[in-house]
Coordinates of C-alpha atoms in Angstrom, one line a residue:
Chain A
M1 CA -73.3 118.9 -25.7
K2 CA -74.0 120.2 -22.2
K3 CA -70.8 121.0 -20.3
I4 CA -70.6 120.7 -16.6
K5 CA -67.9 121.2 -14.0
A6 CA -66.2 118.2 -12.3
D7 CA -67.5 117.1 -8.9
P8 CA -64.9 118.2 -6.4
K9 CA -65.3 115.0 -4.4
G10 CA -63.4 113.0 -7.1
V11 CA -60.7 115.6 -7.8
L12 CA -57.4 115.4 -5.9
T13 CA -56.4 119.0 -6.6
G14 CA -52.7 119.7 -6.2
A15 CA -49.2 118.8 -7.4
H16 CA -48.4 115.1 -7.0
Y17 CA -45.6 112.7 -7.8
L18 CA -47.5 109.9 -9.5
D19 CA -46.9 107.1 -12.0
G20 CA -49.0 106.8 -15.1
D21 CA -51.1 104.0 -13.8
H22 CA -52.2 106.0 -10.7
S23 CA -52.8 109.1 -12.9
L24 CA -55.2 107.1 -15.1
A25 CA -57.3 106.3 -12.0
E26 CA -57.2 110.0 -10.8
G27 CA -58.2 111.1 -14.3
G28 CA -61.1 108.7 -14.2
L29 CA -62.2 109.9 -10.8
A30 CA -61.9 113.5 -11.8
A31 CA -64.0 112.8 -14.9
G32 CA -66.8 111.5 -12.7
C33 CA -66.2 107.7 -13.1
R34 CA -68.0 106.1 -10.3
F35 CA -67.9 102.5 -11.5
F36 CA -64.8 100.4 -12.1
A37 CA -64.9 96.7 -13.0
G38 CA -61.7 94.9 -14.0
Y39 CA -59.4 92.0 -13.6
P40 CA -55.8 92.8 -12.4
I41 CA -53.0 92.3 -14.9
T42 CA -49.4 93.6 -15.0
P43 CA -48.5 96.3 -15.8
S44 CA -51.9 97.9 -15.2
T45 CA -52.7 96.6 -11.8
E46 CA -51.8 99.8 -10.0
T47 CA -54.7 101.6 -11.7
A48 CA -57.1 99.0 -10.4
E49 CA -55.5 99.1 -6.9
R50 CA -55.9 102.9 -6.8
F51 CA -59.5 102.7 -7.9
S52 CA -60.2 100.1 -5.2
E53 CA -58.9 102.4 -2.6
R54 CA -60.3 105.7 -3.9
I55 CA -63.6 105.0 -5.6
P56 CA -65.5 103.8 -2.5
K57 CA -64.6 107.1 -0.8
V58 CA -66.3 109.1 -3.5
G59 CA -69.4 107.0 -3.5
G60 CA -68.5 104.8 -6.4
I61 CA -68.2 101.0 -6.9
F62 CA -65.2 98.8 -7.5
I63 CA -65.7 95.2 -8.6
Q64 CA -62.9 92.7 -9.2
M65 CA -64.5 90.6 -11.9
E66 CA -64.0 87.0 -12.8
D67 CA -62.4 88.0 -16.1
E68 CA -62.0 90.7 -18.7
L69 CA -65.0 89.7 -20.8
A70 CA -67.2 90.1 -17.8
S71 CA -65.5 93.4 -16.9
I72 CA -66.8 95.0 -20.1
A73 CA -70.2 93.5 -19.6
A74 CA -70.3 95.0 -16.1
L75 CA -69.3 98.4 -17.5
I76 CA -72.0 98.3 -20.1
G77 CA -74.6 97.5 -17.4
A78 CA -73.3 100.3 -15.2
V79 CA -73.5 102.9 -18.0
W80 CA -77.1 102.0 -18.8
G81 CA -77.7 102.3 -15.1
G82 CA -76.5 105.9 -15.4
K83 CA -72.9 105.7 -14.2
K84 CA -69.7 106.7 -16.0
A85 CA -67.6 103.6 -16.1
M86 CA -64.0 102.6 -16.8
T87 CA -61.7 99.6 -16.8
V88 CA -58.0 99.0 -17.3
T89 CA -56.0 96.1 -18.7
S90 CA -53.0 95.0 -20.7
G91 CA -52.5 92.9 -23.8
P92 CA -53.9 89.4 -22.8
G93 CA -56.8 91.1 -21.0
F94 CA -57.4 93.4 -23.9
S95 CA -57.8 90.3 -26.2
L96 CA -60.4 88.9 -23.8
M97 CA -62.4 92.2 -23.8
M98 CA -62.8 92.3 -27.6
E99 CA -66.1 90.5 -27.9
N100 CA -67.9 92.8 -25.5
I101 CA -66.2 95.9 -26.8
G102 CA -68.0 95.1 -30.1
L103 CA -71.2 94.9 -28.0
A104 CA -70.6 98.3 -26.5
C105 CA -70.0 99.7 -30.0
M106 CA -73.2 98.2 -31.2
M107 CA -75.2 99.3 -28.2
E108 CA -73.5 102.8 -28.5
T109 CA -72.5 102.6 -24.9
P110 CA -69.9 105.2 -23.7
I111 CA -67.2 103.3 -21.8
V112 CA -63.5 104.1 -21.2
I113 CA -60.8 101.4 -21.5
A114 CA -57.2 102.0 -20.6
N115 CA -54.6 99.7 -22.0
V116 CA -51.2 99.8 -20.3
Q117 CA -49.5 98.0 -23.2
R118 CA -46.8 95.4 -22.7
G119 CA -44.8 93.4 -25.1
G120 CA -46.8 90.6 -26.9
P121 CA -48.0 88.4 -28.5
S122 CA -49.7 86.2 -25.9
T123 CA -48.3 86.6 -22.3
G124 CA -45.1 88.1 -23.9
L125 CA -43.4 90.6 -21.6
P126 CA -45.6 91.2 -18.6
T127 CA -43.3 93.7 -17.0
L128 CA -41.9 95.4 -20.1
T129 CA -43.2 98.0 -22.5
G130 CA -44.8 97.8 -26.0
Q131 CA -47.0 99.6 -28.4
Q132 CA -48.3 96.5 -30.2
D133 CA -52.0 96.8 -29.5
M134 CA -52.6 99.9 -31.6
M135 CA -54.3 98.1 -34.5
Q136 CA -56.1 95.8 -32.1
A137 CA -57.7 98.9 -30.5
K138 CA -59.2 99.8 -33.9
W139 CA -59.9 96.4 -35.4
G140 CA -59.9 93.9 -32.4
S141 CA -63.6 93.1 -32.4
H142 CA -65.4 91.6 -35.4
G143 CA -67.5 93.6 -37.8
D144 CA -67.4 97.2 -38.9
Y145 CA -67.3 99.9 -36.3
E146 CA -65.2 102.9 -35.3
I147 CA -63.7 103.8 -31.9
I148 CA -61.6 106.6 -30.5
A149 CA -58.1 106.0 -29.1
L150 CA -55.8 108.5 -27.4
S151 CA -52.1 108.0 -26.5
P152 CA -50.6 109.8 -23.5
D153 CA -46.8 110.5 -23.3
S154 CA -46.6 111.1 -19.6
P155 CA -48.3 110.6 -16.2
Q156 CA -49.7 114.1 -16.6
E157 CA -51.3 113.1 -19.9
C158 CA -52.6 109.9 -18.4
F159 CA -54.6 112.2 -16.1
D160 CA -55.6 114.7 -18.8
L161 CA -56.4 112.3 -21.6
T162 CA -58.5 110.0 -19.4
I163 CA -60.8 113.0 -18.7
E164 CA -60.7 113.7 -22.5
A165 CA -61.5 110.1 -23.2
F166 CA -64.6 110.3 -21.0
N167 CA -65.7 113.5 -22.7
L168 CA -65.3 112.0 -26.2
S169 CA -66.9 108.8 -25.1
E170 CA -70.0 110.6 -23.8
T171 CA -70.1 113.0 -26.8
Y172 CA -70.1 110.2 -29.4
R173 CA -71.5 107.3 -27.4
V174 CA -68.6 105.1 -28.2
P175 CA -65.9 103.1 -26.4
T176 CA -62.8 105.2 -26.0
F177 CA -59.4 103.9 -25.4
V178 CA -56.4 105.4 -23.5
M179 CA -53.6 103.5 -25.1
T180 CA -50.6 104.0 -22.8
D181 CA -47.8 101.6 -22.1
E182 CA -45.7 100.1 -19.4
C183 CA -43.0 102.7 -19.5
V184 CA -45.4 105.6 -19.0
G185 CA -47.6 103.5 -16.7
H186 CA -44.7 102.7 -14.3
M187 CA -42.9 106.0 -14.6
H188 CA -43.3 108.6 -11.8
E189 CA -43.4 112.2 -12.7
K190 CA -45.0 115.4 -11.5
V191 CA -48.7 115.5 -12.1
V192 CA -50.7 118.7 -11.5
I193 CA -54.4 118.1 -10.9
P194 CA -56.3 121.4 -11.3
P195 CA -59.2 122.6 -9.1
A196 CA -62.6 120.9 -9.9
E197 CA -64.0 124.1 -11.3
E198 CA -61.3 124.2 -14.0
I199 CA -62.2 120.7 -15.2
E200 CA -64.9 120.7 -17.9
L201 CA -66.9 117.6 -18.4
V202 CA -69.4 116.5 -21.0
E203 CA -72.8 115.7 -19.5
R204 CA -74.5 112.6 -21.0
K205 CA -77.2 113.5 -23.5
W206 CA -80.3 112.6 -21.4
Y207 CA -83.6 112.1 -23.0
T208 CA -86.4 114.1 -21.3
G209 CA -89.4 113.6 -23.6
P210 CA -92.5 111.5 -22.9
K211 CA -91.8 108.1 -21.5
D212 CA -93.5 106.1 -24.3
K213 CA -91.8 108.0 -27.1
Y214 CA -88.1 107.2 -26.3
L215 CA -86.1 105.7 -29.2
P216 CA -82.6 104.7 -28.0
Y217 CA -81.1 104.6 -31.5
K218 CA -82.8 107.5 -33.2
P219 CA -80.0 109.9 -34.2
D220 CA -80.4 113.5 -33.1
K221 CA -79.3 116.4 -35.3
D222 CA -75.7 115.8 -34.3
M223 CA -76.0 112.1 -35.2
I224 CA -75.9 111.0 -31.6
P225 CA -79.0 109.4 -30.0
F226 CA -80.2 110.3 -26.5
M227 CA -79.7 108.0 -23.5
V228 CA -81.9 107.1 -20.6
K229 CA -81.2 105.5 -17.2
A230 CA -82.5 102.0 -16.8
G231 CA -85.0 102.0 -14.0
D232 CA -86.3 105.6 -14.7
G233 CA -89.4 104.2 -16.3
Y234 CA -88.5 104.4 -20.0
R235 CA -89.2 101.2 -21.9
F236 CA -86.4 100.4 -24.3
H237 CA -84.7 97.5 -25.8
T238 CA -81.0 97.1 -26.7
T239 CA -79.1 94.2 -28.2
G240 CA -76.0 93.1 -30.1
L241 CA -78.2 92.3 -33.1
T242 CA -78.6 94.7 -35.9
R243 CA -81.4 96.9 -34.8
D244 CA -83.7 99.7 -35.8
E245 CA -84.3 103.0 -34.0
R246 CA -86.3 101.3 -31.3
G247 CA -83.5 99.0 -30.5
Y248 CA -85.3 95.9 -31.7
P249 CA -83.6 93.4 -34.0
V250 CA -84.2 93.7 -37.7
I251 CA -82.2 91.1 -39.6
N252 CA -81.9 92.4 -43.1
A253 CA -79.4 94.2 -45.4
E254 CA -81.3 97.5 -45.4
C255 CA -81.3 97.9 -41.6
Q256 CA -77.7 96.7 -41.5
D257 CA -76.8 99.4 -43.9
V258 CA -78.3 102.2 -41.8
C259 CA -77.0 100.8 -38.5
V260 CA -73.4 100.1 -39.5
H261 CA -73.1 103.3 -41.5
H262 CA -74.2 105.2 -38.4
L263 CA -71.6 103.5 -36.2
V264 CA -68.9 104.4 -38.7
D265 CA -70.1 107.8 -39.8
K266 CA -70.6 109.3 -36.3
I267 CA -66.8 109.0 -35.8
N268 CA -65.5 109.5 -39.3
K269 CA -67.7 112.6 -40.1
N270 CA -66.6 114.2 -36.8
A271 CA -62.9 113.2 -37.1
D272 CA -61.8 116.9 -37.5
K273 CA -63.5 117.7 -34.2
I274 CA -62.0 114.7 -32.4
I275 CA -58.4 114.6 -33.6
K276 CA -55.7 116.3 -31.6
L277 CA -52.2 116.6 -32.9
E278 CA -49.1 118.3 -31.6
E279 CA -47.1 119.7 -34.5
Q280 CA -43.7 121.3 -34.4
E281 CA -41.7 123.1 -37.1
I282 CA -43.8 121.5 -39.8
D283 CA -43.8 124.5 -42.3
N284 CA -40.4 124.1 -43.9
A285 CA -39.8 120.5 -42.9
E286 CA -38.3 118.1 -45.4
V287 CA -38.8 115.2 -43.1
I288 CA -41.6 114.7 -40.6
V289 CA -41.4 112.3 -37.7
I290 CA -44.8 110.9 -36.7
S291 CA -44.9 109.3 -33.3
Y292 CA -47.1 108.8 -30.2
G293 CA -47.0 108.0 -26.5
I294 CA -43.6 107.3 -24.9
T295 CA -41.9 107.0 -28.3
S296 CA -42.6 110.7 -29.1
R297 CA -40.5 111.6 -26.0
V298 CA -37.6 109.5 -27.1
T299 CA -38.1 110.9 -30.6
T300 CA -37.5 114.4 -29.4
R301 CA -34.0 113.5 -28.5
A302 CA -33.3 112.2 -32.0
V303 CA -35.0 115.3 -33.5
E304 CA -32.7 117.5 -31.5
Q305 CA -29.7 115.6 -33.0
A306 CA -31.1 115.9 -36.5
R307 CA -31.6 119.7 -36.1
K308 CA -27.9 120.0 -35.0
A309 CA -27.0 118.1 -38.1
G310 CA -28.8 120.7 -40.2
I311 CA -31.8 118.5 -41.3
K312 CA -35.0 120.4 -41.7
I313 CA -37.3 118.3 -39.6
G314 CA -40.8 118.6 -38.2
T315 CA -42.7 116.4 -35.8
I316 CA -46.2 115.3 -35.3
R317 CA -47.3 113.7 -32.1
L318 CA -50.5 111.8 -32.4
I319 CA -52.5 112.6 -29.2
T320 CA -55.4 111.0 -31.0
V321 CA -54.4 107.9 -32.9
W322 CA -57.9 106.8 -33.9
P323 CA -59.5 108.3 -35.8
F324 CA -56.4 108.8 -37.8
P325 CA -55.5 112.3 -39.2
E326 CA -55.9 111.2 -42.7
K327 CA -56.4 114.7 -44.3
R328 CA -53.4 116.2 -42.6
I329 CA -51.1 113.4 -43.6
K330 CA -52.4 113.5 -47.2
E331 CA -51.8 117.3 -47.3
L332 CA -48.2 117.0 -45.9
A333 CA -47.3 114.1 -48.1
K334 CA -47.2 116.5 -51.1
K335 CA -44.7 118.7 -49.3
V336 CA -42.2 116.4 -47.6
K337 CA -39.4 114.1 -48.8
A338 CA -40.4 111.4 -46.3
F339 CA -42.1 110.5 -43.1
V340 CA -40.3 108.6 -40.3
V341 CA -42.5 106.6 -38.0
P342 CA -40.9 105.0 -34.9
E343 CA -43.2 102.9 -32.8
I344 CA -42.7 100.0 -30.4
N345 CA -44.0 97.3 -32.8
C346 CA -43.2 95.8 -36.1
G347 CA -45.2 98.2 -38.1
Q348 CA -48.8 99.3 -37.3
V349 CA -49.5 103.1 -37.4
V350 CA -46.9 103.3 -40.2
L351 CA -49.3 101.4 -42.4
E352 CA -51.8 104.2 -41.9
V353 CA -49.2 106.9 -42.7
E354 CA -48.3 104.9 -45.8
R355 CA -52.0 104.6 -46.8
C356 CA -52.6 108.3 -46.4
A357 CA -49.4 109.3 -48.1
A358 CA -50.6 107.2 -51.1
G359 CA -47.2 107.0 -52.7
Q360 CA -46.5 110.8 -52.6
A361 CA -43.9 110.4 -49.9
P362 CA -42.4 107.2 -48.4
A363 CA -43.0 106.2 -44.8
I364 CA -39.9 104.9 -43.2
H365 CA -40.6 102.7 -40.2
V366 CA -38.3 102.4 -37.2
P367 CA -39.5 99.2 -35.6
H368 CA -38.9 97.9 -32.0
C369 CA -40.4 94.6 -30.9
G370 CA -41.0 95.8 -27.3
G371 CA -39.3 95.3 -24.0
W372 CA -37.7 98.8 -24.0
V373 CA -38.0 102.1 -25.7
H374 CA -36.1 103.0 -28.9
D375 CA -32.5 104.0 -28.8
P376 CA -32.7 107.6 -30.1
D377 CA -29.7 106.9 -32.3
D378 CA -31.8 104.4 -34.3
I379 CA -34.4 107.1 -34.9
F380 CA -31.7 109.6 -35.9
K381 CA -30.3 107.1 -38.4
A382 CA -33.7 106.7 -40.0
I383 CA -34.1 110.5 -40.2
K384 CA -30.7 110.9 -41.9
E385 CA -31.7 108.2 -44.4
A386 CA -35.1 110.0 -45.0
A387 CA -33.3 113.4 -45.6
K388 CA -31.0 112.0 -48.3
Chain B
M1 CA -29.0 116.1 -16.8
T2 CA -28.1 113.7 -14.0
E3 CA -28.8 110.0 -13.9
I4 CA -29.1 108.4 -10.4
Q5 CA -29.4 104.8 -9.6
F6 CA -30.4 103.5 -6.2
S7 CA -29.8 99.7 -5.6
G8 CA -30.0 97.1 -3.0
F9 CA -32.1 94.1 -2.3
G10 CA -35.9 93.9 -2.4
G11 CA -37.3 94.9 1.0
Q12 CA -34.7 97.5 1.9
G13 CA -36.8 100.4 0.6
I14 CA -34.8 101.0 -2.5
I15 CA -37.8 102.0 -4.7
R16 CA -38.8 104.4 -1.8
L17 CA -35.4 106.1 -2.2
G18 CA -36.2 106.9 -5.8
L19 CA -39.7 108.0 -5.0
I20 CA -38.7 110.4 -2.2
S21 CA -35.8 111.9 -4.3
G22 CA -38.0 112.2 -7.4
K23 CA -40.8 113.8 -5.5
A24 CA -38.4 116.2 -3.7
L25 CA -36.8 117.3 -7.0
S26 CA -40.0 117.6 -8.9
L27 CA -42.2 119.3 -6.4
Y28 CA -39.9 121.2 -4.1
A29 CA -36.8 121.9 -6.2
K30 CA -38.2 123.1 -9.5
K31 CA -36.5 120.3 -11.5
H32 CA -37.9 117.7 -13.8
A33 CA -37.4 114.2 -12.5
T34 CA -38.7 110.9 -13.6
M35 CA -38.5 107.8 -11.5
T36 CA -38.5 104.3 -12.9
Q37 CA -37.8 101.0 -11.2
S38 CA -36.5 97.7 -12.3
F39 CA -39.5 95.6 -13.1
G40 CA -38.4 92.0 -13.5
P41 CA -39.0 88.8 -11.7
E42 CA -37.3 90.5 -8.7
A43 CA -38.3 89.0 -5.4
R44 CA -37.7 90.1 -1.8
G45 CA -34.1 89.6 -1.1
S46 CA -32.7 89.8 -4.7
A47 CA -31.0 92.8 -6.4
C48 CA -33.4 95.6 -7.3
S49 CA -33.0 99.2 -8.4
S50 CA -34.8 102.5 -8.9
Q51 CA -33.6 105.1 -11.3
V52 CA -34.1 108.9 -11.2
V53 CA -33.3 111.1 -14.2
V54 CA -33.0 114.8 -13.2
S55 CA -33.0 117.6 -15.7
E56 CA -33.6 121.4 -16.0
D57 CA -36.0 120.6 -18.9
R58 CA -38.5 117.8 -19.6
V59 CA -36.9 114.4 -19.3
L60 CA -37.0 112.7 -22.7
Y61 CA -35.4 109.4 -22.0
P62 CA -36.6 108.1 -18.6
Y63 CA -34.2 105.2 -18.3
V64 CA -30.7 105.4 -16.8
S65 CA -28.0 104.2 -19.2
M66 CA -24.8 105.3 -17.4
P67 CA -25.5 106.7 -14.0
E68 CA -23.4 109.5 -12.5
I69 CA -24.4 108.5 -9.1
L70 CA -24.9 104.9 -7.8
V71 CA -26.1 104.0 -4.4
S72 CA -25.6 100.4 -3.4
M73 CA -27.0 98.8 -0.3
S74 CA -26.1 95.2 -1.0
Q75 CA -23.2 93.2 -2.5
E76 CA -25.3 91.7 -5.2
A77 CA -26.7 95.1 -6.3
Y78 CA -23.1 96.5 -6.3
D79 CA -21.8 93.7 -8.4
K80 CA -24.7 94.0 -10.8
Y81 CA -24.8 97.8 -11.2
E82 CA -21.3 99.1 -10.5
P83 CA -19.9 98.2 -14.0
E84 CA -22.5 100.7 -15.4
L85 CA -21.4 103.6 -13.2
R86 CA -19.6 106.4 -15.2
E87 CA -15.8 106.6 -14.7
D88 CA -16.2 110.0 -13.2
G89 CA -19.2 109.1 -11.1
I90 CA -20.0 108.9 -7.4
L91 CA -20.4 105.6 -5.7
I92 CA -22.2 105.5 -2.3
I93 CA -22.3 102.3 -0.3
D94 CA -23.4 100.8 3.0
K95 CA -19.9 99.8 4.1
D96 CA -21.0 96.9 6.2
L97 CA -23.0 95.3 3.4
V98 CA -20.8 96.1 0.4
K99 CA -17.2 95.2 -0.1
A100 CA -16.1 97.5 -2.9
R101 CA -13.3 96.7 -5.4
P102 CA -10.7 99.4 -5.9
A103 CA -12.4 102.2 -7.7
R104 CA -12.3 102.5 -11.5
G105 CA -11.2 105.7 -13.2
K106 CA -12.0 108.8 -11.3
I107 CA -14.9 107.3 -9.4
R108 CA -15.2 108.8 -5.9
T109 CA -16.5 106.4 -3.3
Y110 CA -18.3 107.4 -0.1
E111 CA -19.2 104.9 2.7
I112 CA -21.6 104.9 5.5
P113 CA -22.7 102.1 7.9
S114 CA -26.3 103.0 7.2
T115 CA -27.9 99.8 8.4
R116 CA -25.9 99.8 11.7
F117 CA -26.8 103.5 12.3
A118 CA -30.5 102.6 11.7
E119 CA -30.2 99.7 14.2
E120 CA -28.7 102.1 16.8
L121 CA -31.7 104.4 16.2
G122 CA -33.9 101.4 17.1
N123 CA -35.2 100.1 13.8
R124 CA -33.1 98.8 10.9
I125 CA -36.0 99.4 8.5
T126 CA -34.9 103.1 8.4
A127 CA -31.5 102.2 6.9
N128 CA -32.7 103.6 3.6
L129 CA -33.5 106.9 5.2
V130 CA -30.1 107.1 6.8
M131 CA -28.7 106.4 3.3
L132 CA -31.0 109.1 1.8
G133 CA -29.6 111.7 4.3
F134 CA -26.1 110.7 3.5
F135 CA -26.8 110.8 -0.3
T136 CA -28.3 114.3 0.1
A137 CA -25.2 115.6 1.9
I138 CA -22.7 114.0 -0.4
T139 CA -24.4 114.9 -3.8
Q140 CA -26.1 118.2 -2.8
I141 CA -28.4 117.5 -5.7
V142 CA -31.4 118.7 -3.6
S143 CA -31.7 120.4 -0.2
P144 CA -32.4 118.3 2.9
E145 CA -35.5 120.5 3.5
A146 CA -36.9 119.4 0.2
M147 CA -36.2 115.8 0.9
K148 CA -37.9 116.0 4.3
K149 CA -40.9 117.8 2.8
A150 CA -41.3 114.9 0.4
L151 CA -41.6 112.3 3.2
P152 CA -45.2 112.6 4.2
G153 CA -47.3 110.1 2.2
L154 CA -44.2 108.1 1.4
V155 CA -43.4 106.8 4.9
P156 CA -46.0 105.7 7.3
G157 CA -47.3 108.6 9.4
R158 CA -46.5 107.1 12.7
F159 CA -42.9 106.5 11.7
L160 CA -42.4 110.0 10.2
D161 CA -40.3 111.2 13.2
L162 CA -38.2 108.1 13.3
N163 CA -37.6 108.5 9.5
I164 CA -36.6 112.1 9.9
K165 CA -34.2 111.2 12.7
A166 CA -32.7 108.5 10.5
F167 CA -32.4 111.0 7.6
D168 CA -30.7 113.6 9.9
K169 CA -28.3 110.9 11.2
G170 CA -27.2 110.1 7.6
Y171 CA -27.1 113.8 6.6
N172 CA -24.9 114.9 9.4
Y173 CA -22.5 111.9 8.8
G174 CA -22.4 113.0 5.2
K175 CA -21.7 116.6 6.0
K176 CA -18.8 115.5 8.3
T177 CA -17.5 113.2 5.5
K178 CA -17.6 116.2 3.1
D179 CA -15.9 118.5 5.6
E180 CA -13.1 116.0 6.2
E181 CA -12.7 115.6 2.4
K182 CA -12.2 119.4 2.1
K183 CA -9.7 119.5 4.9
Q184 CA -7.6 116.8 3.2
K185 CA -7.5 118.8 0.0

């Protein structure tokens, strides 16, 4: 992958006091996003607002769409037109996006979607936090496919991980999600934006061969096919139907096997390169707490309490939630008494921990239905239980 | 760690108080500070609050549970949030807008006619900045210089001077209040 430096035009270098929503927008602009299409929804509206103000000033386009389904369609079009594109939403809007997220997966179109999660289901808690869309990010559209999802724990990471999301999305030609939540989205904190020359971006893999030889879905050595810009004179076809290397529909089991395996393998076989974890004091740990996003911050308080109580405890923060760090959890399951998994839902990522631990160590869930973050005491209680 | 809660009614610039303080602490005082705000069906005119958690290290829990410092600029906000103030906390009120009950425990109460002062300066909209100046002098949690440095970008440019004037008015009144308190001791 060709690396380039960020365009200084989009980079608001300096120390700022920003909320997570605004930082998502700044991360996108720094990553070179020049097309935003979306439909405002609490608690993500501030991101759209900031884009609407900032993106025209750096030569980009902001469109308020008629709905979320159309927003993704617009993103797909913009990307094939050569832009980097992003949108933002929350639960109900995320549900509406699902159909075309599947289309983006099938068309191998790199788009970035931020979800500022609120409590659900349905309209649920528009103004209050949740982490209930984690499984939806992975499974929400029909059919088999893989995506990448990151989870920031601060406004600073809303900036950093949006850039990372663009880089991963371009590298693997896949929709990439920044799964934040209302608490981080509406929390103000110091955000340091580095100079443009310190921000490394992945350049889209452009095809430069003869115009009549372009194949939009022929995997390169690294599994990822080349892209072209619509209007540059390359003839190509792309569709939601199962297709061959030329992008034309081929409706049979053989082609389906190649096509779907490719969509799944390009992520799964590169999982080690994609996954980022933050591990602390894992080596002698009897109990490991696995958490992500805002919950990992609250967890730190419970972990401090547990250390004072003499419990040998380690932590894993999932910066990348999807693909899931299967290998690492399998490995650790042999060594620990138990995993503790607090998350603001009734049990989502804990199911993955349980699957990977495969009976070697129990995964104790600390649920929260949304509306607020965990009481650190509840996590501490679960840790004590796990250490018994 | 210090938990601060600013409260009043929607439209008074209560969220702005949290923003300016949080920015001053984070960017100009080498502290860690998160700012969150009450996000409910609050409308202009009803009770609202902003919360700042200040720490030497990274803030782990961004919500205020029992504030050490409560600023109230309306009766409704005082009635709603005062019961959560710690018994050894500091209560700061606009004395024309809040009728405080006798203080609980060791709570120290400080009063300023911030809205009246702002009106005297020519625009009641700056009452929050008068309050911010007073808050700065009373709590000494951050320097007045840091607070003023945080203002650009958070108050309209053309009103920057007026806002600084309002801040100074509140700050000087707060300093006087503190000096008198010392003398009484």
